[in-house]
Amino acid sequence: MIKRIGILTSGGDAPGMNAAIRAIVLTASVSNIDVIGFHHGFNGLLESDYQRLLPQHVAHIIHQGGTILKSARCAQLHTAEGARQAATVLEELELDALIVIGGDGSFRGALAIANYYQGQIMGIPGTIDNDIDGTDFTIGFATAIDTALDTIDKIRDTAEAFERIFLIELMGRHSGYISLSAGIAAGAEQIICPEFGILQPHNIKALLAPIQRAQLMRGSSSYIIVVAENSYPAGTSALAETISEALGIECRACILGHIQRGGSPVGADRILATKLGAFAVEQLLDGAHLMMAGEVHQKPVLYPLINTGEKKKQLDPYLVRWQQNIASD
Ligand code: F6P
């Protein structure tokens, strides 16, 4: 019998986290379940820093980016002592369940707590990276793509005016999901991401040859390469310099950075977050434990939390093949 739920947002914030918080609170309220929200991710849990969340606290937040609960990464939780302490706070607050909204690092934290906590644990995938196995999309991904697209389109204008090559670095830590999706949607000439292998100075020719071919066919014009972060060991700016020197064409780097994490969530993220927040509460009431609430083929599904980090989420193979074909043509 669930009477009290704790929730927190952890790791890189993602547009739509507020929509998920709202859905959890409204769904819980219908079943007379109390909700408390910990501040600053797991840090708030360890420090008993929390607030009660009533429906009036989540009114008019669905359109806001960031997270009203704040977020953080928490190294302490990855020690046995930290996980034990978190479980103690949950027990002391008489919480029957904990919902963690975050990425796979946050889910590892939730699993660590489960070693010491008697209550139920549920994860909701909230990260712009869309790198979590077991759900088609994570909350925040759709907004991040639109933000990236808006910028790439603008860079295309200036790149075209100057007939320059641009490298645009997008986020994703170790996943090329954002880069592949935004790169395809922006009509980027090339996409570089970790899934295609880490680019090294000695195999840079593979990158230069398509640029030279495009120059032969189209003459001078803009050329956009979307680069996922961590794809070139010396960094994207160094790669731009190398390309400039090798081809004698101006090449600029633009590192998009945290702008991709901000902004009002797009409709798809608000809807996904609402669905997963509500589903998480309903499934906890049905006894689910150590599960992630995800969505596959538009249906809400449960996926074992333990599996979320085990398998790397695959990029869309169809788009990968198509992009590689057109880039090498
Ligand atoms: O996981 C989300 C993310 O934005 C990644 O894309 C990026 O690598 C990382 O977080 C950046 O983390 P931080 O904000 O701690 O620098």
mmCIF file of C-alpha atoms and ligand atoms in Angstrom:
data_model
loop_
_atom_site.group_PDB
_atom_site.id
_atom_site.type_symbol
_atom_site.label_atom_id
_atom_site.label_comp_id
_atom_site.label_asym_id
_atom_site.label_seq_id
_atom_site.Cartn_x
_atom_site.Cartn_y
_atom_site.Cartn_z
ATOM 1 C CA MET A 1 0.000 0.000 0.000
ATOM 2 C CA ILE A 2 1.690 3.201 -1.172
ATOM 3 C CA LYS A 3 1.049 6.319 0.876
ATOM 4 C CA ARG A 4 4.101 8.457 0.272
ATOM 5 C CA ILE A 5 6.407 8.821 -2.736
ATOM 6 C CA GLY A 6 9.695 10.688 -3.013
ATOM 7 C CA ILE A 7 10.853 12.075 -6.349
ATOM 8 C CA LEU A 8 14.017 13.721 -7.608
ATOM 9 C CA THR A 9 15.590 14.881 -10.858
ATOM 10 C CA SER A 10 19.225 13.947 -11.334
ATOM 11 C CA GLY A 11 22.099 14.338 -13.795
ATOM 12 C CA GLY A 12 21.895 16.594 -16.830
ATOM 13 C CA ASP A 13 18.569 18.414 -16.702
ATOM 14 C CA ALA A 14 16.290 17.954 -19.686
ATOM 15 C CA PRO A 15 13.342 19.976 -21.014
ATOM 16 C CA GLY A 16 10.207 18.142 -19.930
ATOM 17 C CA MET A 17 11.395 17.148 -16.466
ATOM 18 C CA ASN A 18 8.906 19.623 -14.995
ATOM 19 C CA ALA A 19 6.111 18.071 -17.031
ATOM 20 C CA ALA A 20 7.029 14.685 -15.543
ATOM 21 C CA ILE A 21 7.046 16.096 -11.994
ATOM 22 C CA ARG A 22 3.630 17.613 -12.639
ATOM 23 C CA ALA A 23 2.190 14.356 -13.963
ATOM 24 C CA ILE A 24 3.521 12.412 -10.966
ATOM 25 C CA VAL A 25 2.041 14.858 -8.474
ATOM 26 C CA LEU A 26 -1.348 15.061 -10.200
ATOM 27 C CA THR A 27 -1.609 11.284 -10.640
ATOM 28 C CA ALA A 28 -0.561 10.632 -7.043
ATOM 29 C CA SER A 29 -3.019 13.200 -5.766
ATOM 30 C CA VAL A 30 -5.929 11.346 -7.374
ATOM 31 C CA SER A 31 -4.960 8.276 -5.297
ATOM 32 C CA ASN A 32 -4.362 10.316 -2.127
ATOM 33 C CA ILE A 33 -0.638 9.684 -2.208
ATOM 34 C CA ASP A 34 1.677 12.293 -0.703
ATOM 35 C CA VAL A 35 4.620 13.367 -2.821
ATOM 36 C CA ILE A 36 7.798 14.965 -1.615
ATOM 37 C CA GLY A 37 10.446 16.299 -3.964
ATOM 38 C CA PHE A 38 14.147 16.225 -3.072
ATOM 39 C CA HIS A 39 16.213 19.202 -4.193
ATOM 40 C CA HIS A 40 19.451 18.988 -6.190
ATOM 41 C CA GLY A 41 19.127 15.335 -7.171
ATOM 42 C CA PHE A 42 20.480 12.701 -4.795
ATOM 43 C CA ASN A 43 22.280 15.426 -2.822
ATOM 44 C CA GLY A 44 18.930 16.603 -1.469
ATOM 45 C CA LEU A 45 18.109 13.053 -0.499
ATOM 46 C CA LEU A 46 21.386 12.627 1.380
ATOM 47 C CA GLU A 47 20.903 15.964 3.134
ATOM 48 C CA SER A 48 17.147 15.610 3.766
ATOM 49 C CA ASP A 49 16.571 18.727 1.696
ATOM 50 C CA TYR A 50 13.057 18.382 0.311
ATOM 51 C CA GLN A 51 9.626 19.958 -0.067
ATOM 52 C CA ARG A 52 6.122 18.610 -0.113
ATOM 53 C CA LEU A 53 4.631 18.741 -3.609
ATOM 54 C CA LEU A 54 0.941 19.485 -3.890
ATOM 55 C CA PRO A 55 -1.001 20.011 -7.138
ATOM 56 C CA GLN A 56 -0.808 23.793 -6.666
ATOM 57 C CA HIS A 57 3.007 23.590 -6.632
ATOM 58 C CA VAL A 58 3.070 22.070 -10.098
ATOM 59 C CA ALA A 59 0.524 24.353 -11.741
ATOM 60 C CA HIS A 60 1.936 26.230 -14.746
ATOM 61 C CA ILE A 61 5.282 24.450 -14.871
ATOM 62 C CA ILE A 62 4.602 22.163 -17.849
ATOM 63 C CA HIS A 63 6.099 24.698 -20.274
ATOM 64 C CA GLN A 64 9.199 25.486 -18.216
ATOM 65 C CA GLY A 65 12.635 24.113 -19.079
ATOM 66 C CA GLY A 66 15.056 22.978 -16.380
ATOM 67 C CA THR A 67 13.603 21.402 -13.256
ATOM 68 C CA ILE A 68 11.858 23.073 -10.331
ATOM 69 C CA LEU A 69 13.547 20.524 -8.055
ATOM 70 C CA LYS A 70 17.029 21.434 -9.395
ATOM 71 C CA SER A 71 19.458 18.773 -10.515
ATOM 72 C CA ALA A 72 22.993 17.655 -9.771
ATOM 73 C CA ARG A 73 25.401 14.779 -10.125
ATOM 74 C CA CYS A 74 26.240 13.056 -6.859
ATOM 75 C CA ALA A 75 29.528 11.190 -6.479
ATOM 76 C CA GLN A 76 28.769 10.295 -2.853
ATOM 77 C CA LEU A 77 25.921 8.043 -3.873
ATOM 78 C CA HIS A 78 28.284 5.748 -5.708
ATOM 79 C CA THR A 79 29.896 4.736 -2.409
ATOM 80 C CA ALA A 80 28.261 2.077 -0.234
ATOM 81 C CA GLU A 81 28.142 4.580 2.617
ATOM 82 C CA GLY A 82 26.273 7.130 0.469
ATOM 83 C CA ALA A 83 23.747 4.577 -0.782
ATOM 84 C CA ARG A 84 23.130 3.340 2.778
ATOM 85 C CA GLN A 85 22.625 6.879 4.013
ATOM 86 C CA ALA A 86 20.144 7.614 1.214
ATOM 87 C CA ALA A 87 18.153 4.494 2.153
ATOM 88 C CA THR A 88 18.133 5.553 5.804
ATOM 89 C CA VAL A 89 16.663 8.965 4.903
ATOM 90 C CA LEU A 90 13.986 7.313 2.742
ATOM 91 C CA GLU A 91 13.036 4.988 5.620
ATOM 92 C CA GLU A 92 13.039 7.827 8.157
ATOM 93 C CA LEU A 93 10.709 9.864 5.948
ATOM 94 C CA GLU A 94 8.480 6.784 5.652
ATOM 95 C CA LEU A 95 8.575 6.863 1.894
ATOM 96 C CA ASP A 96 7.101 3.790 0.257
ATOM 97 C CA ALA A 97 8.686 4.495 -3.109
ATOM 98 C CA LEU A 98 11.250 6.630 -4.870
ATOM 99 C CA ILE A 99 10.995 7.890 -8.464
ATOM 100 C CA VAL A 100 14.230 8.997 -10.105
ATOM 101 C CA ILE A 101 13.981 11.128 -13.244
ATOM 102 C CA GLY A 102 17.334 11.124 -15.014
ATOM 103 C CA GLY A 103 19.770 9.251 -17.205
ATOM 104 C CA ASP A 104 21.574 5.959 -16.790
ATOM 105 C CA GLY A 105 24.067 7.379 -14.249
ATOM 106 C CA SER A 106 21.103 8.355 -12.086
ATOM 107 C CA PHE A 107 19.604 4.892 -12.525
ATOM 108 C CA ARG A 108 22.886 3.381 -11.281
ATOM 109 C CA GLY A 109 22.449 5.536 -8.178
ATOM 110 C CA ALA A 110 18.880 4.298 -7.713
ATOM 111 C CA LEU A 111 20.061 0.691 -8.025
ATOM 112 C CA ALA A 112 22.731 1.295 -5.401
ATOM 113 C CA ILE A 113 20.092 2.577 -2.962
ATOM 114 C CA ALA A 114 17.959 -0.505 -3.645
ATOM 115 C CA ASN A 115 20.631 -2.611 -1.906
ATOM 116 C CA TYR A 116 19.612 -1.038 1.403
ATOM 117 C CA TYR A 117 16.059 0.289 0.913
ATOM 118 C CA GLN A 118 12.899 -1.754 1.459
ATOM 119 C CA GLY A 119 10.599 0.465 -0.639
ATOM 120 C CA GLN A 120 9.909 0.403 -4.383
ATOM 121 C CA ILE A 121 12.092 2.186 -6.917
ATOM 122 C CA MET A 122 11.124 3.467 -10.364
ATOM 123 C CA GLY A 123 13.127 5.313 -13.016
ATOM 124 C CA ILE A 124 11.881 7.751 -15.646
ATOM 125 C CA PRO A 125 14.263 8.429 -18.554
ATOM 126 C CA GLY A 126 15.032 12.143 -18.577
ATOM 127 C CA THR A 127 18.076 13.156 -20.616
ATOM 128 C CA ILE A 128 18.579 14.994 -23.873
ATOM 129 C CA ASP A 129 20.973 12.252 -25.004
ATOM 130 C CA ASN A 130 18.338 9.582 -25.832
ATOM 131 C CA ASP A 131 20.931 6.975 -24.917
ATOM 132 C CA ILE A 132 18.816 4.766 -22.656
ATOM 133 C CA ASP A 133 17.901 1.305 -23.791
ATOM 134 C CA GLY A 134 14.291 0.201 -23.230
ATOM 135 C CA THR A 135 12.534 3.350 -24.396
ATOM 136 C CA ASP A 136 12.217 4.783 -27.892
ATOM 137 C CA PHE A 137 12.763 8.304 -26.612
ATOM 138 C CA THR A 138 13.931 10.006 -23.460
ATOM 139 C CA ILE A 139 12.362 13.166 -22.092
ATOM 140 C CA GLY A 140 14.203 16.206 -23.474
ATOM 141 C CA PHE A 141 15.570 14.664 -26.651
ATOM 142 C CA ALA A 142 12.930 16.121 -28.987
ATOM 143 C CA THR A 143 13.480 19.632 -27.628
ATOM 144 C CA ALA A 144 17.258 19.331 -27.852
ATOM 145 C CA ILE A 145 16.974 18.313 -31.504
ATOM 146 C CA ASP A 146 14.829 21.351 -32.310
ATOM 147 C CA THR A 147 17.250 23.649 -30.488
ATOM 148 C CA ALA A 148 20.202 22.164 -32.353
ATOM 149 C CA LEU A 149 18.346 22.424 -35.663
ATOM 150 C CA ASP A 150 17.509 26.057 -35.142
ATOM 151 C CA THR A 151 21.193 26.801 -34.633
ATOM 152 C CA ILE A 152 22.477 24.651 -37.478
ATOM 153 C CA ASP A 153 20.054 26.343 -39.873
ATOM 154 C CA LYS A 154 21.409 29.733 -38.796
ATOM 155 C CA ILE A 155 24.995 28.617 -39.167
ATOM 156 C CA ARG A 156 24.167 27.354 -42.638
ATOM 157 C CA ASP A 157 23.290 30.949 -43.609
ATOM 158 C CA THR A 158 26.634 32.372 -42.577
ATOM 159 C CA ALA A 159 28.526 29.330 -43.845
ATOM 160 C CA GLU A 160 26.876 29.755 -47.222
ATOM 161 C CA ALA A 161 27.655 33.491 -47.315
ATOM 162 C CA PHE A 162 31.348 32.824 -46.681
ATOM 163 C CA GLU A 163 31.541 29.470 -48.478
ATOM 164 C CA ARG A 164 33.029 28.032 -45.337
ATOM 165 C CA ILE A 165 33.174 24.624 -43.780
ATOM 166 C CA PHE A 166 31.612 24.485 -40.340
ATOM 167 C CA LEU A 167 31.989 21.843 -37.690
ATOM 168 C CA ILE A 168 29.070 21.971 -35.276
ATOM 169 C CA GLU A 169 29.623 20.026 -32.097
ATOM 170 C CA LEU A 170 26.525 18.655 -30.425
ATOM 171 C CA MET A 171 26.114 17.028 -27.018
ATOM 172 C CA GLY A 172 25.569 13.363 -26.295
ATOM 173 C CA ARG A 173 28.436 12.334 -24.055
ATOM 174 C CA HIS A 174 29.105 8.901 -25.590
ATOM 175 C CA SER A 175 26.084 8.699 -27.861
ATOM 176 C CA GLY A 176 25.603 10.015 -31.389
ATOM 177 C CA TYR A 177 21.804 10.040 -31.155
ATOM 178 C CA ILE A 178 21.478 13.831 -31.032
ATOM 179 C CA SER A 179 24.078 14.312 -33.761
ATOM 180 C CA LEU A 180 22.622 11.762 -36.143
ATOM 181 C CA SER A 181 19.076 13.071 -35.718
ATOM 182 C CA ALA A 182 19.868 16.791 -35.839
ATOM 183 C CA GLY A 183 22.444 16.256 -38.593
ATOM 184 C CA ILE A 184 19.948 14.410 -40.791
ATOM 185 C CA ALA A 185 17.205 16.945 -40.147
ATOM 186 C CA ALA A 186 19.537 19.853 -40.935
ATOM 187 C CA GLY A 187 20.846 18.282 -44.121
ATOM 188 C CA ALA A 188 24.420 18.185 -42.830
ATOM 189 C CA GLU A 189 26.895 16.947 -45.407
ATOM 190 C CA GLN A 190 28.666 14.735 -42.883
ATOM 191 C CA ILE A 191 28.029 13.457 -39.379
ATOM 192 C CA ILE A 192 30.745 12.240 -37.067
ATOM 193 C CA CYS A 193 29.783 10.325 -33.957
ATOM 194 C CA PRO A 194 31.310 7.726 -31.636
ATOM 195 C CA GLU A 195 29.226 4.910 -33.131
ATOM 196 C CA PHE A 196 31.072 5.411 -36.448
ATOM 197 C CA GLY A 197 34.430 5.017 -34.680
ATOM 198 C CA ILE A 198 36.597 7.638 -33.024
ATOM 199 C CA LEU A 199 38.227 9.876 -35.610
ATOM 200 C CA GLN A 200 42.026 9.991 -35.337
ATOM 201 C CA PRO A 201 44.529 12.303 -37.080
ATOM 202 C CA HIS A 202 45.787 9.382 -39.194
ATOM 203 C CA ASN A 203 42.367 8.582 -40.707
ATOM 204 C CA ILE A 204 41.273 12.128 -41.373
ATOM 205 C CA LYS A 205 41.541 11.537 -45.140
ATOM 206 C CA ALA A 206 38.207 9.727 -45.022
ATOM 207 C CA LEU A 207 36.676 12.973 -43.815
ATOM 208 C CA LEU A 208 38.464 15.204 -46.341
ATOM 209 C CA ALA A 209 37.748 13.181 -49.474
ATOM 210 C CA PRO A 210 33.963 13.817 -49.507
ATOM 211 C CA ILE A 211 34.583 17.549 -48.978
ATOM 212 C CA GLN A 212 36.914 17.621 -51.965
ATOM 213 C CA ARG A 213 34.412 15.691 -54.072
ATOM 214 C CA ALA A 214 31.634 18.121 -53.117
ATOM 215 C CA GLN A 215 33.862 21.016 -54.152
ATOM 216 C CA LEU A 216 34.483 19.462 -57.531
ATOM 217 C CA MET A 217 30.776 18.925 -58.129
ATOM 218 C CA ARG A 218 29.283 22.061 -56.583
ATOM 219 C CA GLY A 219 32.167 24.488 -56.609
ATOM 220 C CA SER A 220 32.725 26.524 -53.470
ATOM 221 C CA SER A 221 29.822 26.421 -51.085
ATOM 222 C CA SER A 222 28.984 25.873 -47.455
ATOM 223 C CA TYR A 223 29.708 22.475 -45.970
ATOM 224 C CA ILE A 224 28.335 21.437 -42.586
ATOM 225 C CA ILE A 225 29.737 18.613 -40.522
ATOM 226 C CA VAL A 226 27.899 17.745 -37.323
ATOM 227 C CA VAL A 227 30.278 16.303 -34.746
ATOM 228 C CA ALA A 228 29.149 14.536 -31.596
ATOM 229 C CA GLU A 229 31.151 15.586 -28.562
ATOM 230 C CA ASN A 230 34.057 13.272 -27.721
ATOM 231 C CA SER A 231 34.402 12.094 -31.323
ATOM 232 C CA TYR A 232 37.842 13.587 -31.932
ATOM 233 C CA PRO A 233 40.365 13.201 -29.113
ATOM 234 C CA ALA A 234 42.032 16.602 -29.616
ATOM 235 C CA GLY A 235 38.658 18.355 -29.708
ATOM 236 C CA THR A 236 36.435 19.833 -32.405
ATOM 237 C CA SER A 237 38.299 23.175 -32.603
ATOM 238 C CA ALA A 238 41.570 21.347 -33.290
ATOM 239 C CA LEU A 239 39.801 19.312 -35.954
ATOM 240 C CA ALA A 240 38.584 22.509 -37.637
ATOM 241 C CA GLU A 241 42.150 23.849 -37.768
ATOM 242 C CA THR A 242 43.420 20.593 -39.233
ATOM 243 C CA ILE A 243 40.759 20.682 -41.960
ATOM 244 C CA SER A 244 41.536 24.333 -42.774
ATOM 245 C CA GLU A 245 45.215 23.548 -43.148
ATOM 246 C CA ALA A 246 44.682 20.369 -45.136
ATOM 247 C CA LEU A 247 42.232 21.874 -47.653
ATOM 248 C CA GLY A 248 43.112 25.546 -47.648
ATOM 249 C CA ILE A 249 39.448 26.384 -47.036
ATOM 250 C CA GLU A 250 38.275 28.285 -43.979
ATOM 251 C CA CYS A 251 36.785 25.896 -41.452
ATOM 252 C CA ARG A 252 35.182 27.129 -38.234
ATOM 253 C CA ALA A 253 34.050 25.209 -35.187
ATOM 254 C CA CYS A 254 30.889 25.965 -33.255
ATOM 255 C CA ILE A 255 30.432 24.152 -29.954
ATOM 256 C CA LEU A 256 26.738 24.308 -29.164
ATOM 257 C CA GLY A 257 27.070 23.148 -25.556
ATOM 258 C CA HIS A 258 24.484 23.580 -22.843
ATOM 259 C CA ILE A 259 22.086 25.652 -24.946
ATOM 260 C CA GLN A 260 20.807 22.214 -26.013
ATOM 261 C CA ARG A 261 19.659 21.483 -22.468
ATOM 262 C CA GLY A 262 17.546 24.612 -22.051
ATOM 263 C CA GLY A 263 14.324 26.048 -23.345
ATOM 264 C CA SER A 264 10.643 25.318 -23.157
ATOM 265 C CA PRO A 265 9.951 21.657 -23.937
ATOM 266 C CA VAL A 266 8.381 20.960 -27.323
ATOM 267 C CA GLY A 267 4.973 19.269 -27.416
ATOM 268 C CA ALA A 268 6.415 15.778 -27.923
ATOM 269 C CA ASP A 269 8.482 16.075 -24.736
ATOM 270 C CA ARG A 270 5.575 17.426 -22.689
ATOM 271 C CA ILE A 271 3.364 14.558 -23.828
ATOM 272 C CA LEU A 272 6.025 11.888 -23.268
ATOM 273 C CA ALA A 273 6.844 13.284 -19.815
ATOM 274 C CA THR A 274 3.181 13.386 -18.834
ATOM 275 C CA LYS A 275 2.641 9.830 -20.007
ATOM 276 C CA LEU A 276 5.716 8.434 -18.244
ATOM 277 C CA GLY A 277 5.115 10.366 -15.018
ATOM 278 C CA ALA A 278 1.542 9.108 -14.779
ATOM 279 C CA PHE A 279 2.490 5.580 -15.810
ATOM 280 C CA ALA A 280 5.275 5.438 -13.213
ATOM 281 C CA VAL A 281 2.852 6.194 -10.382
ATOM 282 C CA GLU A 282 0.244 3.728 -11.664
ATOM 283 C CA GLN A 283 2.826 0.979 -11.980
ATOM 284 C CA LEU A 284 4.189 1.612 -8.490
ATOM 285 C CA LEU A 285 0.635 1.171 -7.224
ATOM 286 C CA ASP A 286 0.545 -2.133 -9.090
ATOM 287 C CA GLY A 287 3.695 -3.239 -7.284
ATOM 288 C CA ALA A 288 6.389 -2.513 -9.905
ATOM 289 C CA HIS A 289 9.884 -2.301 -8.466
ATOM 290 C CA LEU A 290 13.315 -1.612 -9.963
ATOM 291 C CA MET A 291 11.739 -0.748 -13.295
ATOM 292 C CA MET A 292 12.023 2.121 -15.728
ATOM 293 C CA ALA A 293 8.844 3.597 -17.174
ATOM 294 C CA GLY A 294 9.535 3.940 -20.893
ATOM 295 C CA GLU A 295 7.658 4.131 -24.150
ATOM 296 C CA VAL A 296 7.991 1.722 -27.066
ATOM 297 C CA HIS A 297 5.898 2.121 -30.226
ATOM 298 C CA GLN A 298 3.790 4.728 -28.401
ATOM 299 C CA LYS A 299 2.864 2.319 -25.620
ATOM 300 C CA PRO A 300 4.054 2.852 -22.049
ATOM 301 C CA VAL A 301 6.209 -0.086 -20.962
ATOM 302 C CA LEU A 302 8.224 -1.241 -17.979
ATOM 303 C CA TYR A 303 11.863 -2.125 -18.521
ATOM 304 C CA PRO A 304 14.169 -3.523 -15.835
ATOM 305 C CA LEU A 305 16.284 -0.705 -14.451
ATOM 306 C CA ILE A 306 19.302 -2.998 -14.331
ATOM 307 C CA ASN A 307 19.190 -3.471 -18.116
ATOM 308 C CA THR A 308 19.111 0.225 -18.978
ATOM 309 C CA GLY A 309 22.868 0.647 -18.854
ATOM 310 C CA GLU A 310 23.892 -2.819 -19.994
ATOM 311 C CA LYS A 311 23.145 -2.490 -23.665
ATOM 312 C CA LYS A 312 24.101 0.584 -25.651
ATOM 313 C CA LYS A 313 21.060 2.038 -27.367
ATOM 314 C CA GLN A 314 21.501 1.578 -31.100
ATOM 315 C CA LEU A 315 21.233 4.420 -33.582
ATOM 316 C CA ASP A 316 18.568 3.999 -36.239
ATOM 317 C CA PRO A 317 20.384 1.612 -38.653
ATOM 318 C CA TYR A 318 18.380 2.826 -41.644
ATOM 319 C CA LEU A 319 19.394 6.452 -41.129
ATOM 320 C CA VAL A 320 22.990 5.471 -40.378
ATOM 321 C CA ARG A 321 23.250 3.549 -43.644
ATOM 322 C CA TRP A 322 21.605 6.313 -45.652
ATOM 323 C CA GLN A 323 23.808 9.026 -44.168
ATOM 324 C CA GLN A 324 26.970 7.038 -44.749
ATOM 325 C CA ASN A 325 25.971 6.347 -48.348
ATOM 326 C CA ILE A 326 25.300 9.966 -49.224
ATOM 327 C CA ALA A 327 28.424 11.189 -47.415
ATOM 328 C CA SER A 328 30.679 8.836 -49.324
ATOM 329 C CA ASP A 329 29.042 9.413 -52.716
HETATM 330 O O1 F6P B 1 23.785 13.806 -20.212
HETATM 331 C C1 F6P B 1 23.404 15.050 -20.637
HETATM 332 C C2 F6P B 1 24.606 15.891 -21.005
HETATM 333 O O2 F6P B 1 24.140 17.137 -21.452
HETATM 334 C C3 F6P B 1 25.533 15.256 -22.051
HETATM 335 O O3 F6P B 1 25.040 15.403 -23.351
HETATM 336 C C4 F6P B 1 26.807 16.013 -21.792
HETATM 337 O O4 F6P B 1 27.934 15.251 -22.179
HETATM 338 C C5 F6P B 1 26.785 16.187 -20.301
HETATM 339 O O5 F6P B 1 25.439 16.098 -19.896
HETATM 340 C C6 F6P B 1 27.368 17.480 -19.813
HETATM 341 O O6 F6P B 1 27.381 17.459 -18.438
HETATM 342 P P1 F6P B 1 27.677 18.721 -17.532
HETATM 343 O O7 F6P B 1 26.492 19.642 -17.618
HETATM 344 O O8 F6P B 1 27.858 18.167 -16.177
HETATM 345 O O9 F6P B 1 28.896 19.380 -18.092
#
